[in-house]
Amino acid sequence: MTTKCSKDIEKDVCELKAMVKSQNKRIDELIKHIKDGCNPEEPQELESTLGNMNPYIECLNPDILYHLNLDTVTTDFPKVFGDVRFVCLGGTESRMEKFANYIMKEIGLKMSQSVQLKNISAEGHRYALYKVGPVLCASHGIGGPSISIVLHELIKLVFHAKCQDPVFFRMGTSGGITVEPGTVVITSEALDGQLRPVHEVVVQTQPQLRPTTLDQDLAKTLRSLSNPCGDGYDTVLGKTLCTNDFYEGQSRLDGAFCDYTPEKKMAFLEKLSQSGVVNIEMESTAFASLTSQANIRAAVVCVTLLNRMEGDQIDAPPARLKDYDTRPQILIARYIRKAMYGEPPAEDSSYTCDCSGDQN
Ligand code: R2B
Ligand code: URA
């Protein structure tokens, strides 16, 4: 056994002192880091990228998103939803559940076979909400009032979660003006029942006209992701008429009431066509105005179920309607894949559906 000479001991002591000194320095750095983290001058966390938000929201503790059955005290929004980059809305719960399962495959996320996707808002009994990695999928029901409620709450959700530049999509169905049934329409401009590019909101008895601005670059990018030859159907950019009613509002002859003639109906549809309108649906103006108010990039992608120049009733066979329903989903999935991975559309991205009937 060798004994250490006093010189070696001195060296060890010296090294130990240096180690302790360096550790103390590291501890000081960590303490400073923790302190700086609490300093509002130097925020460590990213802030929400949304604009024009209601200033009173900050005072709400908790903020209860009643229809989504969520609140900011029992759910840690930044932790649970902070990674959301895409918010996809569609009319029915079943469409959005199918889309959630589809997008999961498309973006390569896997879930164990025994686990089912959970509808986060099931207990709210109004809307369905699924989260698939960075994609939120929500149902919105029919019409402006219904989509407006869920959008207020989804916009607050991404605000509280401090999501960075989330993109919103509405995927839906519509009636076509002159275009072949099954055509996919990306809305260039959303018009209300008076053909104005506005969404009217009555606040304390006063009508306010809010612009229905949609992101033109996003619309063009979506259009560029279509492949008419490969897809077997057209994808077009055009104006969308948004009505508050499916029957008289869309100039149908098959509602419970009708006080105009078939000639007047056709004259109206011709006028739409001449104004550049290619489809009619019921949520685009509310969707466009609420998203643009919050500076959110957004797009409306709807398939046409019929050509309104040829009739009013939706009489295509269920299997065809199911196939139509998948078309906006395929396009939006291509966009999401490309945004996430920079990939072109997958060869296998055609979506085989079951036939359980869902066409809102
Ligand atoms: C399209 O289809 C629904 C009406 O059947 C409505 O939600 C819309 O915009
Ligand atoms: N949705 C509508 O709002 N109108 C149609 O004609 C078809 C679907």
PDB file of N, CA and C and ligand atoms in Angstrom, residues 170 173-176 243 245-246 250 252 280-283 303-306 308 312 314 359-360, ligand 2:
ATOM      1  N   ARG A 170     -62.224  24.735 -41.724  1.00  0.00           N
ATOM      2  CA  ARG A 170     -63.561  24.142 -41.679  1.00  0.00           C
ATOM      3  C   ARG A 170     -63.649  23.190 -42.858  1.00  0.00           C
ATOM      4  N   THR A 173     -69.723  20.232 -46.151  1.00  0.00           N
ATOM      5  CA  THR A 173     -70.479  19.925 -47.360  1.00  0.00           C
ATOM      6  C   THR A 173     -71.203  21.194 -47.813  1.00  0.00           C
ATOM      7  N   SER A 174     -71.675  21.164 -49.051  1.00  0.00           N
ATOM      8  CA  SER A 174     -72.315  22.355 -49.594  1.00  0.00           C
ATOM      9  C   SER A 174     -73.123  21.971 -50.833  1.00  0.00           C
ATOM     10  N   GLY A 175     -73.898  22.933 -51.318  1.00  0.00           N
ATOM     11  CA  GLY A 175     -74.575  22.775 -52.601  1.00  0.00           C
ATOM     12  C   GLY A 175     -73.748  23.499 -53.657  1.00  0.00           C
ATOM     13  N   GLY A 176     -73.534  22.864 -54.801  1.00  0.00           N
ATOM     14  CA  GLY A 176     -72.701  23.477 -55.846  1.00  0.00           C
ATOM     15  C   GLY A 176     -73.517  24.371 -56.775  1.00  0.00           C
ATOM     16  N   THR A 243     -75.606  30.984 -45.792  1.00  0.00           N
ATOM     17  CA  THR A 243     -76.991  31.382 -45.464  1.00  0.00           C
ATOM     18  C   THR A 243     -77.345  30.968 -44.034  1.00  0.00           C
ATOM     19  N   ASP A 245     -80.235  29.626 -43.417  1.00  0.00           N
ATOM     20  CA  ASP A 245     -81.285  28.622 -43.550  1.00  0.00           C
ATOM     21  C   ASP A 245     -80.945  27.724 -44.734  1.00  0.00           C
ATOM     22  N   PHE A 246     -81.307  26.447 -44.631  1.00  0.00           N
ATOM     23  CA  PHE A 246     -81.008  25.481 -45.681  1.00  0.00           C
ATOM     24  C   PHE A 246     -82.035  25.551 -46.815  1.00  0.00           C
ATOM     25  N   GLN A 250     -81.556  29.204 -49.107  1.00  0.00           N
ATOM     26  CA  GLN A 250     -80.756  28.734 -50.251  1.00  0.00           C
ATOM     27  C   GLN A 250     -81.628  28.608 -51.501  1.00  0.00           C
ATOM     28  N   ARG A 252     -84.464  27.055 -52.110  1.00  0.00           N
ATOM     29  CA  ARG A 252     -84.959  25.713 -52.484  1.00  0.00           C
ATOM     30  C   ARG A 252     -86.468  25.762 -52.681  1.00  0.00           C
ATOM     31  N   ILE A 280     -72.799  26.880 -51.805  1.00  0.00           N
ATOM     32  CA  ILE A 280     -73.620  27.468 -50.731  1.00  0.00           C
ATOM     33  C   ILE A 280     -73.526  26.566 -49.510  1.00  0.00           C
ATOM     34  N   GLU A 281     -73.231  27.167 -48.374  1.00  0.00           N
ATOM     35  CA  GLU A 281     -73.256  26.425 -47.108  1.00  0.00           C
ATOM     36  C   GLU A 281     -73.689  27.361 -45.990  1.00  0.00           C
ATOM     37  N   MET A 282     -73.419  27.015 -44.726  1.00  0.00           N
ATOM     38  CA  MET A 282     -74.076  27.763 -43.657  1.00  0.00           C
ATOM     39  C   MET A 282     -73.171  28.247 -42.510  1.00  0.00           C
ATOM     40  N   GLU A 283     -71.859  28.107 -42.648  1.00  0.00           N
ATOM     41  CA  GLU A 283     -70.999  28.519 -41.518  1.00  0.00           C
ATOM     42  C   GLU A 283     -69.811  29.391 -41.906  1.00  0.00           C
ATOM     43  N   VAL A 303     -67.041  20.092 -49.887  1.00  0.00           N
ATOM     44  CA  VAL A 303     -67.365  19.330 -51.088  1.00  0.00           C
ATOM     45  C   VAL A 303     -68.811  19.671 -51.479  1.00  0.00           C
ATOM     46  N   THR A 304     -69.114  19.644 -52.762  1.00  0.00           N
ATOM     47  CA  THR A 304     -70.500  19.883 -53.182  1.00  0.00           C
ATOM     48  C   THR A 304     -71.229  18.540 -53.295  1.00  0.00           C
ATOM     49  N   LEU A 305     -72.434  18.489 -52.747  1.00  0.00           N
ATOM     50  CA  LEU A 305     -73.194  17.219 -52.756  1.00  0.00           C
ATOM     51  C   LEU A 305     -74.125  17.113 -53.949  1.00  0.00           C
ATOM     52  N   LEU A 306     -74.409  18.257 -54.561  1.00  0.00           N
ATOM     53  CA  LEU A 306     -75.327  18.282 -55.712  1.00  0.00           C
ATOM     54  C   LEU A 306     -75.062  19.562 -56.491  1.00  0.00           C
ATOM     55  N   ARG A 308     -76.917  22.636 -57.682  1.00  0.00           N
ATOM     56  CA  ARG A 308     -78.197  23.279 -57.414  1.00  0.00           C
ATOM     57  C   ARG A 308     -78.902  23.762 -58.683  1.00  0.00           C
ATOM     58  N   ASP A 312     -82.817  20.321 -55.941  1.00  0.00           N
ATOM     59  CA  ASP A 312     -82.710  20.762 -54.555  1.00  0.00           C
ATOM     60  C   ASP A 312     -82.439  19.615 -53.591  1.00  0.00           C
ATOM     61  N   ILE A 314     -80.980  16.197 -51.953  1.00  0.00           N
ATOM     62  CA  ILE A 314     -79.703  15.483 -51.925  1.00  0.00           C
ATOM     63  C   ILE A 314     -80.032  13.999 -52.040  1.00  0.00           C
ATOM     64  N   GLN A 359     -73.246  13.206 -43.155  1.00  0.00           N
ATOM     65  CA  GLN A 359     -73.023  14.127 -44.276  1.00  0.00           C
ATOM     66  C   GLN A 359     -73.314  15.553 -43.949  1.00  0.00           C
ATOM     67  N   ASN A 360     -73.097  15.999 -42.767  1.00  0.00           N
ATOM     68  CA  ASN A 360     -73.385  17.401 -42.519  1.00  0.00           C
ATOM     69  C   ASN A 360     -72.224  18.282 -42.902  1.00  0.00           C
TER      70      ASN A 360
HETATM   71  N1  URA B   2     -75.237  22.000 -47.284  1.00  0.00           N
HETATM   72  C1  URA B   2     -75.893  23.117 -47.572  1.00  0.00           C
HETATM   73  O1  URA B   2     -75.883  24.060 -46.779  1.00  0.00           O
HETATM   74  N2  URA B   2     -76.533  23.189 -48.749  1.00  0.00           N
HETATM   75  C2  URA B   2     -76.579  22.176 -49.597  1.00  0.00           C
HETATM   76  O2  URA B   2     -77.214  22.284 -50.649  1.00  0.00           O
HETATM   77  C3  URA B   2     -75.895  21.001 -49.280  1.00  0.00           C
HETATM   78  C4  URA B   2     -75.235  20.936 -48.107  1.00  0.00           C
END
